CSV table of C-alpha atoms in Angstrom, one decimal:
chain,number,residue,atom,x,y,z
A,1,MET,CA,45.2,-239.4,-25.2
A,2,VAL,CA,42.7,-237.3,-23.5
A,3,LYS,CA,39.1,-238.5,-23.5
A,4,ALA,CA,37.3,-235.1,-24.0
A,5,VAL,CA,38.2,-231.7,-25.3
A,6,GLY,CA,36.3,-228.2,-25.4
A,7,VAL,CA,37.2,-226.1,-28.4
A,8,ASP,CA,36.2,-222.3,-28.8
A,9,VAL,CA,36.8,-221.5,-32.4
A,10,GLY,CA,36.6,-217.7,-32.3
A,11,TYR,CA,37.2,-215.3,-34.9
A,12,GLY,CA,40.2,-214.1,-33.2
A,13,PHE,CA,41.7,-216.9,-31.0
A,14,VAL,CA,41.0,-220.3,-30.7
A,15,LYS,CA,40.9,-221.9,-27.3
A,16,ALA,CA,40.8,-225.4,-26.3
A,17,VAL,CA,41.1,-226.9,-23.1
A,18,SER,CA,41.7,-230.7,-21.8
A,19,SER,CA,42.5,-232.6,-18.8
A,20,VAL,CA,46.2,-232.3,-19.8
A,21,ALA,CA,46.4,-228.6,-21.9
A,22,ARG,CA,45.0,-225.4,-22.4
A,23,VAL,CA,45.6,-224.1,-26.0
A,24,VAL,CA,45.2,-220.7,-27.8
A,25,PHE,CA,46.2,-219.1,-30.7
A,26,PRO,CA,45.4,-216.6,-33.3
A,27,ALA,CA,42.6,-218.1,-35.8
A,28,VAL,CA,44.7,-217.3,-39.0
A,29,VAL,CA,45.8,-219.8,-41.6
A,30,ALA,CA,48.2,-219.5,-44.4
A,31,PRO,CA,49.9,-221.9,-46.8
A,32,TYR,CA,53.2,-223.6,-45.9
A,33,ILE,CA,56.0,-223.0,-47.5
A,34,GLU,CA,59.3,-224.8,-47.3
A,35,ASP,CA,61.7,-222.2,-45.4
A,36,PRO,CA,64.7,-221.2,-48.0
A,37,LEU,CA,67.1,-220.6,-45.2
A,38,SER,CA,66.1,-224.0,-43.4
A,39,GLY,CA,65.0,-222.5,-40.1
A,40,LEU,CA,68.2,-220.6,-39.5
A,41,PHE,CA,65.9,-217.7,-38.3
A,42,HIS,CA,62.7,-219.6,-37.2
A,43,ASP,CA,61.6,-218.6,-33.7
A,44,ARG,CA,59.3,-221.6,-33.5
A,45,THR,CA,55.9,-220.0,-33.0
A,46,GLY,CA,53.1,-220.9,-34.2
A,47,HIS,CA,52.3,-224.2,-35.7
A,48,ARG,CA,52.7,-226.2,-39.0
A,49,VAL,CA,50.0,-228.4,-39.3
A,50,ARG,CA,50.1,-231.6,-41.6
A,51,VAL,CA,46.3,-233.0,-42.3
A,52,ARG,CA,46.1,-236.5,-43.8
A,53,LYS,CA,42.5,-237.2,-44.7
A,54,ALA,CA,40.8,-240.7,-45.4
A,55,ASN,CA,40.9,-240.8,-49.3
A,56,GLY,CA,44.7,-239.8,-49.0
A,57,GLU,CA,44.6,-236.1,-49.9
A,58,VAL,CA,47.4,-234.3,-47.6
A,59,GLU,CA,47.4,-230.5,-46.9
A,60,GLU,CA,50.0,-228.8,-45.2
A,61,LYS,CA,49.3,-225.5,-43.6
A,62,LEU,CA,50.5,-222.9,-41.3
A,63,VAL,CA,48.5,-222.1,-38.4
A,64,GLY,CA,48.3,-219.3,-35.6
A,65,GLU,CA,51.3,-217.1,-35.0
A,66,ALA,CA,53.4,-218.5,-38.0
A,67,ALA,CA,50.7,-218.0,-40.2
A,68,LEU,CA,50.7,-214.1,-39.2
A,69,ARG,CA,53.9,-213.7,-40.4
A,70,SER,CA,52.9,-215.0,-44.2
A,71,LEU,CA,52.1,-212.7,-47.0
A,72,ALA,CA,49.1,-215.3,-47.8
A,73,ALA,CA,47.5,-215.2,-44.1
A,74,THR,CA,43.9,-216.0,-44.4
A,75,VAL,CA,41.7,-214.6,-41.7
A,76,THR,CA,37.9,-215.1,-41.0
A,77,LEU,CA,36.5,-212.0,-42.4
A,78,SER,CA,33.1,-213.5,-43.2
A,79,ARG,CA,30.8,-214.0,-39.8
A,80,GLU,CA,30.1,-217.5,-41.1
A,81,LYS,CA,33.4,-219.4,-41.0
A,82,PRO,CA,34.5,-221.4,-44.1
A,83,ALA,CA,34.1,-225.2,-43.1
A,84,ALA,CA,37.6,-226.0,-44.3
A,85,LEU,CA,39.2,-223.4,-42.4
A,86,HIS,CA,37.3,-223.9,-39.4
A,87,ASP,CA,37.9,-227.7,-39.2
A,88,LEU,CA,41.7,-227.4,-39.9
A,89,MET,CA,41.6,-225.0,-36.6
A,90,LEU,CA,39.7,-227.3,-34.8
A,91,LEU,CA,41.5,-230.3,-35.5
A,92,THR,CA,44.8,-228.3,-34.8
A,93,ALA,CA,43.7,-227.5,-31.1
A,94,ALA,CA,42.4,-230.8,-30.5
A,95,TYR,CA,45.9,-232.2,-31.3
A,96,LEU,CA,47.7,-229.6,-29.1
A,97,ALA,CA,45.6,-230.4,-26.1
A,98,GLY,CA,46.1,-234.2,-26.4
A,99,ALA,CA,43.3,-235.4,-28.8
A,100,GLY,CA,44.1,-238.1,-30.8
A,101,ASP,CA,45.3,-241.8,-31.1
A,102,ARG,CA,47.4,-244.0,-32.8
A,103,GLY,CA,47.2,-248.1,-34.0
A,104,PRO,CA,44.8,-249.8,-36.4
A,105,PHE,CA,41.8,-249.1,-34.3
A,106,PRO,CA,42.3,-245.3,-32.7
A,107,LYS,CA,39.9,-244.3,-30.2
A,108,GLN,CA,37.5,-241.3,-30.3
A,109,VAL,CA,37.2,-238.1,-28.3
A,110,ASP,CA,34.3,-236.4,-27.2
A,111,LEU,CA,34.3,-232.9,-28.0
A,112,ALA,CA,32.4,-229.6,-27.4
A,113,VAL,CA,32.1,-226.7,-29.4
A,114,GLY,CA,30.1,-223.4,-29.3
A,115,LEU,CA,28.2,-221.0,-31.9
A,116,PRO,CA,27.3,-217.5,-31.5
A,117,LEU,CA,23.6,-217.3,-30.3
A,118,ALA,CA,22.7,-215.1,-33.6
A,119,TYR,CA,23.8,-218.4,-35.3
A,120,PHE,CA,22.9,-221.3,-32.9
A,121,ARG,CA,19.4,-222.3,-33.9
A,122,ALA,CA,20.2,-222.1,-37.5
A,123,GLN,CA,23.6,-223.8,-37.3
A,124,LYS,CA,23.9,-226.3,-34.9
A,125,ASP,CA,22.5,-229.4,-36.0
A,126,ALA,CA,24.4,-228.8,-39.1
A,127,LEU,CA,27.7,-228.1,-37.2
A,128,LYS,CA,27.2,-231.4,-34.9
A,129,LYS,CA,26.4,-233.8,-38.3
A,130,ARG,CA,29.6,-232.3,-39.7
A,131,LEU,CA,32.1,-232.6,-36.9
A,132,GLU,CA,30.5,-236.1,-36.1
A,133,SER,CA,31.8,-237.5,-39.5
A,134,LEU,CA,35.0,-235.2,-39.3
A,135,ALA,CA,38.2,-237.6,-39.3
A,136,ALA,CA,41.9,-237.0,-40.2
A,137,TRP,CA,45.3,-238.2,-39.6
A,138,VAL,CA,47.1,-235.0,-38.0
A,139,SER,CA,50.3,-234.1,-37.1
A,140,VAL,CA,51.5,-230.7,-35.6
A,141,ASP,CA,55.0,-229.2,-35.5
A,142,GLY,CA,56.4,-232.3,-36.9
A,143,GLY,CA,55.1,-234.5,-34.1
A,144,GLU,CA,54.0,-238.0,-33.9
A,145,GLU,CA,50.8,-238.5,-36.5
A,146,LYS,CA,47.6,-239.1,-34.7
A,147,HIS,CA,44.1,-240.2,-35.8
A,148,ILE,CA,41.6,-237.7,-34.3
A,149,SER,CA,37.8,-238.4,-34.8
A,150,PHE,CA,35.0,-237.2,-32.4
A,151,GLY,CA,32.4,-239.7,-31.0
A,152,GLN,CA,30.1,-237.2,-29.1
A,153,VAL,CA,29.5,-234.1,-30.1
A,154,LEU,CA,27.8,-231.4,-28.1
A,155,VAL,CA,27.2,-227.8,-29.5
A,156,PHE,CA,26.3,-224.6,-27.0
A,157,PRO,CA,25.6,-221.4,-27.3
A,158,GLN,CA,28.5,-219.4,-26.5
A,159,GLY,CA,28.6,-217.7,-23.2
A,160,ALA,CA,26.1,-220.4,-21.7
A,161,GLY,CA,28.9,-223.1,-21.2
A,162,ALA,CA,30.6,-221.3,-18.2
A,163,VAL,CA,27.1,-221.1,-16.3
A,164,LEU,CA,26.0,-224.3,-17.1
A,165,ALA,CA,29.2,-226.0,-16.2
A,166,GLY,CA,29.0,-224.3,-12.9
A,167,VAL,CA,32.6,-222.4,-13.7
A,168,VAL,CA,31.0,-219.4,-12.1
A,169,ALA,CA,29.0,-219.3,-9.0
A,170,LEU,CA,25.4,-218.3,-9.2
A,171,PRO,CA,24.3,-215.4,-7.0
A,172,GLY,CA,21.9,-217.3,-5.1
A,173,ASN,CA,18.9,-214.7,-5.5
A,174,GLY,CA,18.1,-212.3,-8.5
A,175,TYR,CA,19.3,-212.7,-12.2
A,176,LEU,CA,22.8,-213.7,-13.3
A,177,GLY,CA,23.8,-212.0,-17.0
A,178,VAL,CA,26.7,-213.3,-19.1
A,179,VAL,CA,27.8,-211.0,-21.5
A,180,ASP,CA,30.5,-212.4,-23.8
A,181,VAL,CA,32.5,-210.2,-25.8
A,182,GLY,CA,33.6,-211.6,-29.2
A,183,THR,CA,34.9,-210.4,-32.3
A,184,TYR,CA,31.9,-209.7,-34.4
A,185,THR,CA,29.2,-210.1,-32.2
A,186,THR,CA,28.3,-209.8,-28.5
A,187,ASP,CA,26.2,-212.5,-27.0
A,188,TYR,CA,24.2,-211.5,-23.8
A,189,LEU,CA,22.3,-214.1,-21.8
A,190,LEU,CA,20.1,-213.6,-18.8
A,191,PHE,CA,19.6,-216.4,-16.4
A,192,GLU,CA,17.2,-216.6,-13.3
A,193,ASP,CA,18.3,-218.5,-10.1
A,194,GLN,CA,15.4,-219.2,-7.7
A,195,GLY,CA,17.7,-220.3,-4.7
A,196,ASP,CA,18.1,-223.7,-5.8
A,197,ASN,CA,21.4,-223.2,-7.6
A,198,ILE,CA,20.3,-224.1,-11.0
A,199,PRO,CA,20.5,-221.4,-13.9
A,200,ARG,CA,17.6,-220.9,-15.9
A,201,PRO,CA,17.9,-219.0,-19.0
A,202,LEU,CA,15.3,-216.3,-20.0
A,203,PRO,CA,15.1,-216.6,-23.8
A,204,GLU,CA,13.4,-213.5,-24.2
A,205,ALA,CA,16.3,-211.8,-22.9
A,206,CYS,CA,19.0,-213.5,-24.9
A,207,GLY,CA,20.4,-212.6,-28.0
A,208,SER,CA,23.3,-211.2,-29.9
A,209,LEU,CA,24.7,-207.7,-30.9
A,210,GLU,CA,26.2,-206.8,-34.0
A,211,ALA,CA,29.4,-205.3,-32.1
A,212,GLY,CA,32.4,-206.8,-31.1
A,213,VAL,CA,36.1,-206.3,-31.4
A,214,ASN,CA,36.0,-205.6,-35.4
A,215,LEU,CA,34.5,-202.4,-34.8
A,216,LEU,CA,37.6,-201.7,-32.8
A,217,HIS,CA,39.8,-202.9,-35.6
A,218,ARG,CA,37.8,-200.7,-38.2
A,219,ALA,CA,38.5,-197.7,-36.1
A,220,LEU,CA,42.0,-198.2,-36.1
A,221,ALA,CA,42.2,-199.3,-39.5
A,222,GLY,CA,40.4,-196.3,-40.9
A,223,GLU,CA,42.6,-193.8,-38.9
A,224,PHE,CA,45.8,-195.7,-40.3
A,225,GLN,CA,44.5,-194.7,-43.5
A,226,ARG,CA,43.9,-191.2,-42.9
A,227,GLN,CA,47.1,-191.0,-41.9
A,228,THR,CA,48.9,-193.1,-44.2
A,229,GLY,CA,46.6,-193.3,-47.8
A,230,ALA,CA,47.2,-196.9,-47.3
A,231,PRO,CA,44.9,-199.9,-45.8
A,232,LEU,CA,46.0,-201.7,-42.9
A,233,ALA,CA,46.2,-205.6,-43.8
A,234,PRO,CA,44.0,-207.7,-41.3
A,235,ALA,CA,46.6,-209.5,-40.1
A,236,MET,CA,47.9,-206.7,-38.5
A,237,TYR,CA,44.9,-205.6,-36.7
A,238,GLN,CA,46.1,-207.3,-33.4
A,239,ASP,CA,49.3,-205.8,-33.9
A,240,ALA,CA,47.6,-202.3,-33.8
A,241,VAL,CA,45.4,-203.0,-31.0
A,242,GLU,CA,48.4,-204.4,-28.6
A,243,GLY,CA,50.4,-201.5,-29.8
A,244,ALA,CA,47.7,-198.8,-29.4
A,245,MET,CA,46.9,-200.2,-26.1
A,246,VAL,CA,50.5,-199.4,-24.4
A,247,GLY,CA,50.9,-196.1,-26.8
A,248,ARG,CA,53.4,-197.7,-29.0
A,249,PRO,CA,53.2,-196.7,-32.4
A,250,ILE,CA,53.3,-198.9,-35.8
A,251,HIS,CA,56.4,-198.0,-37.8
A,252,TYR,CA,55.3,-197.4,-41.8
A,253,ALA,CA,56.8,-196.0,-44.6
A,254,GLY,CA,59.6,-194.5,-42.6
A,255,ARG,CA,57.5,-192.7,-39.9
A,256,ASP,CA,56.0,-193.6,-36.8
A,257,ILE,CA,52.1,-193.8,-36.9
A,258,GLN,CA,50.1,-193.0,-33.6
A,259,LEU,CA,46.6,-194.8,-33.2
A,260,GLU,CA,46.4,-194.5,-29.2
A,261,GLU,CA,44.0,-191.6,-29.2
A,262,ALA,CA,41.6,-193.2,-31.8
A,263,PHE,CA,42.0,-196.3,-29.6
A,264,MET,CA,41.0,-195.1,-26.6
A,265,LYS,CA,37.9,-193.0,-28.3
A,266,ALA,CA,36.7,-196.3,-30.2
A,267,ARG,CA,36.9,-198.3,-27.3
A,268,ARG,CA,34.8,-196.1,-25.4
A,269,ASP,CA,32.3,-195.7,-27.9
A,270,ILE,CA,32.0,-199.5,-28.9
A,271,ALA,CA,31.8,-200.7,-25.0
A,272,GLN,CA,28.8,-197.7,-24.7
A,273,ALA,CA,26.9,-199.2,-27.5
A,274,ILE,CA,27.6,-203.0,-26.4
A,275,ALA,CA,26.3,-201.8,-22.8
A,276,GLN,CA,23.3,-200.1,-23.9
A,277,GLY,CA,22.4,-202.8,-26.6
A,278,VAL,CA,22.6,-205.1,-23.5
A,279,LEU,CA,20.7,-203.1,-21.0
A,280,ALA,CA,18.0,-202.4,-23.6
A,281,ALA,CA,17.4,-205.9,-24.3
A,282,TRP,CA,17.2,-206.7,-20.5
A,283,GLY,CA,14.5,-204.0,-19.9
A,284,GLY,CA,13.1,-203.9,-16.8
A,285,ARG,CA,14.9,-207.0,-15.4
A,286,ALA,CA,18.2,-205.1,-15.7
A,287,GLY,CA,18.1,-203.1,-12.2
A,288,PHE,CA,17.5,-206.8,-10.7
A,289,VAL,CA,20.9,-208.1,-11.9
A,290,ALA,CA,23.1,-209.6,-9.3
A,291,LEU,CA,25.8,-210.3,-11.2
A,292,THR,CA,27.1,-209.8,-14.9
A,293,ILE,CA,29.9,-211.9,-15.8
A,294,LEU,CA,31.9,-210.7,-18.5
A,295,ALA,CA,33.7,-213.4,-21.0
A,296,GLY,CA,35.1,-213.8,-24.1
A,297,GLY,CA,38.6,-212.4,-25.7
A,298,GLY,CA,36.9,-208.4,-25.9
A,299,ALA,CA,36.1,-208.5,-22.2
A,300,CYS,CA,39.6,-206.9,-21.1
A,301,LEU,CA,39.7,-205.0,-24.1
A,302,PHE,CA,36.5,-203.1,-23.2
A,303,GLU,CA,36.6,-204.0,-19.3
A,304,ASP,CA,36.9,-200.7,-17.7
A,305,GLU,CA,34.0,-199.1,-19.5
A,306,LEU,CA,31.5,-202.2,-19.2
A,307,LEU,CA,32.4,-202.6,-15.4
A,308,ARG,CA,30.9,-199.1,-14.8
A,309,ALA,CA,27.9,-199.6,-17.1
A,310,LEU,CA,26.5,-203.1,-16.6
A,311,PRO,CA,25.0,-204.3,-13.2
A,312,GLY,CA,27.0,-206.3,-10.8
A,313,ALA,CA,29.7,-206.5,-13.6
A,314,ARG,CA,33.0,-208.4,-13.0
A,315,VAL,CA,35.5,-210.6,-15.5
A,316,ALA,CA,35.2,-214.1,-15.6
A,317,GLN,CA,38.4,-215.4,-13.5
A,318,ASP,CA,40.1,-216.2,-17.0
A,319,PRO,CA,37.9,-214.7,-20.0
A,320,LEU,CA,39.5,-215.6,-22.8
A,321,PHE,CA,39.3,-219.3,-21.9
A,322,ALA,CA,35.6,-219.0,-20.1
A,323,ASN,CA,33.8,-220.9,-22.9
A,324,ALA,CA,36.3,-223.4,-23.9
A,325,GLN,CA,36.5,-224.3,-20.1
A,326,GLY,CA,32.6,-224.4,-19.5
A,327,TYR,CA,32.6,-226.6,-23.0
A,328,TYR,CA,35.1,-228.9,-21.5
A,329,GLU,CA,33.3,-229.3,-18.1
A,330,MET,CA,30.3,-230.0,-19.7
A,331,VAL,CA,31.5,-232.9,-21.8
A,332,GLY,CA,34.3,-233.8,-19.9
A,333,GLY,CA,31.8,-234.7,-17.0
A,334,MET,CA,30.2,-237.6,-19.7
A,335,ALA,CA,33.4,-238.7,-20.7
């Protein structure tokens, strides 16, 4: 059993890091329905999750890629994730990362998670309290049932974990910026390094923009509807993005729907809006920023434009896992 796990429950993907595993899956949940073909064509991607609560209530769900294939797939469309949806995905990620114990007196695991800056102050205490009381017996993909509950729970602002944990090297002088591009929000942070290798955040230069990958989804959905007269299901958003990136059309109603041109234009426009918002927030300090780290699932989508627009910009070594890795480093060092 691992002693600590860092989990980043994003709107697009859920990521987890522990001492033994790194986990990622789409943030999608669907009801579990018994396969009428008895697994004959099952490709074993995605996860079947069984959760048994202390009151005896049992629920079975599909999570991740398997849920994407369901007609009843649920994605998080609101900025505040429903607690039941959030906690199910968190328990799944923790289990896959090696958390959980068996026996009559199961041990707890320490946990670190994050919240977008826009919601951090208002939601961090409530989230911490809820996760400290979360406990269930969990089985994933038919594996052994394990009890998962959390001892120490840390809640960080998204984007800060990697810096505070030392995942990225400080520039030694000048300012360090972090731009974390998520699904609904882009968090930006500015740290001052006075040469002692201790990052000091500048609160007035940290915040959130209401811009992210969802604007790209919206643009592609609009173009799809313009060409077909039909809406693009949210469960198809990721497929649409991945296809448009490589020029692969979506086959619909007997014809191929090309979204590449709309994708390229939307990507440029959204990246420009993000960069301008960040630079405006940093104001006169922007010219003194020695290094800007791009993190989050959207960092690679908007990479080319943001690298040109932001001072000293470079993509984090593993942008998708940057937050989860940072959270783990913080809580893991205390475990």
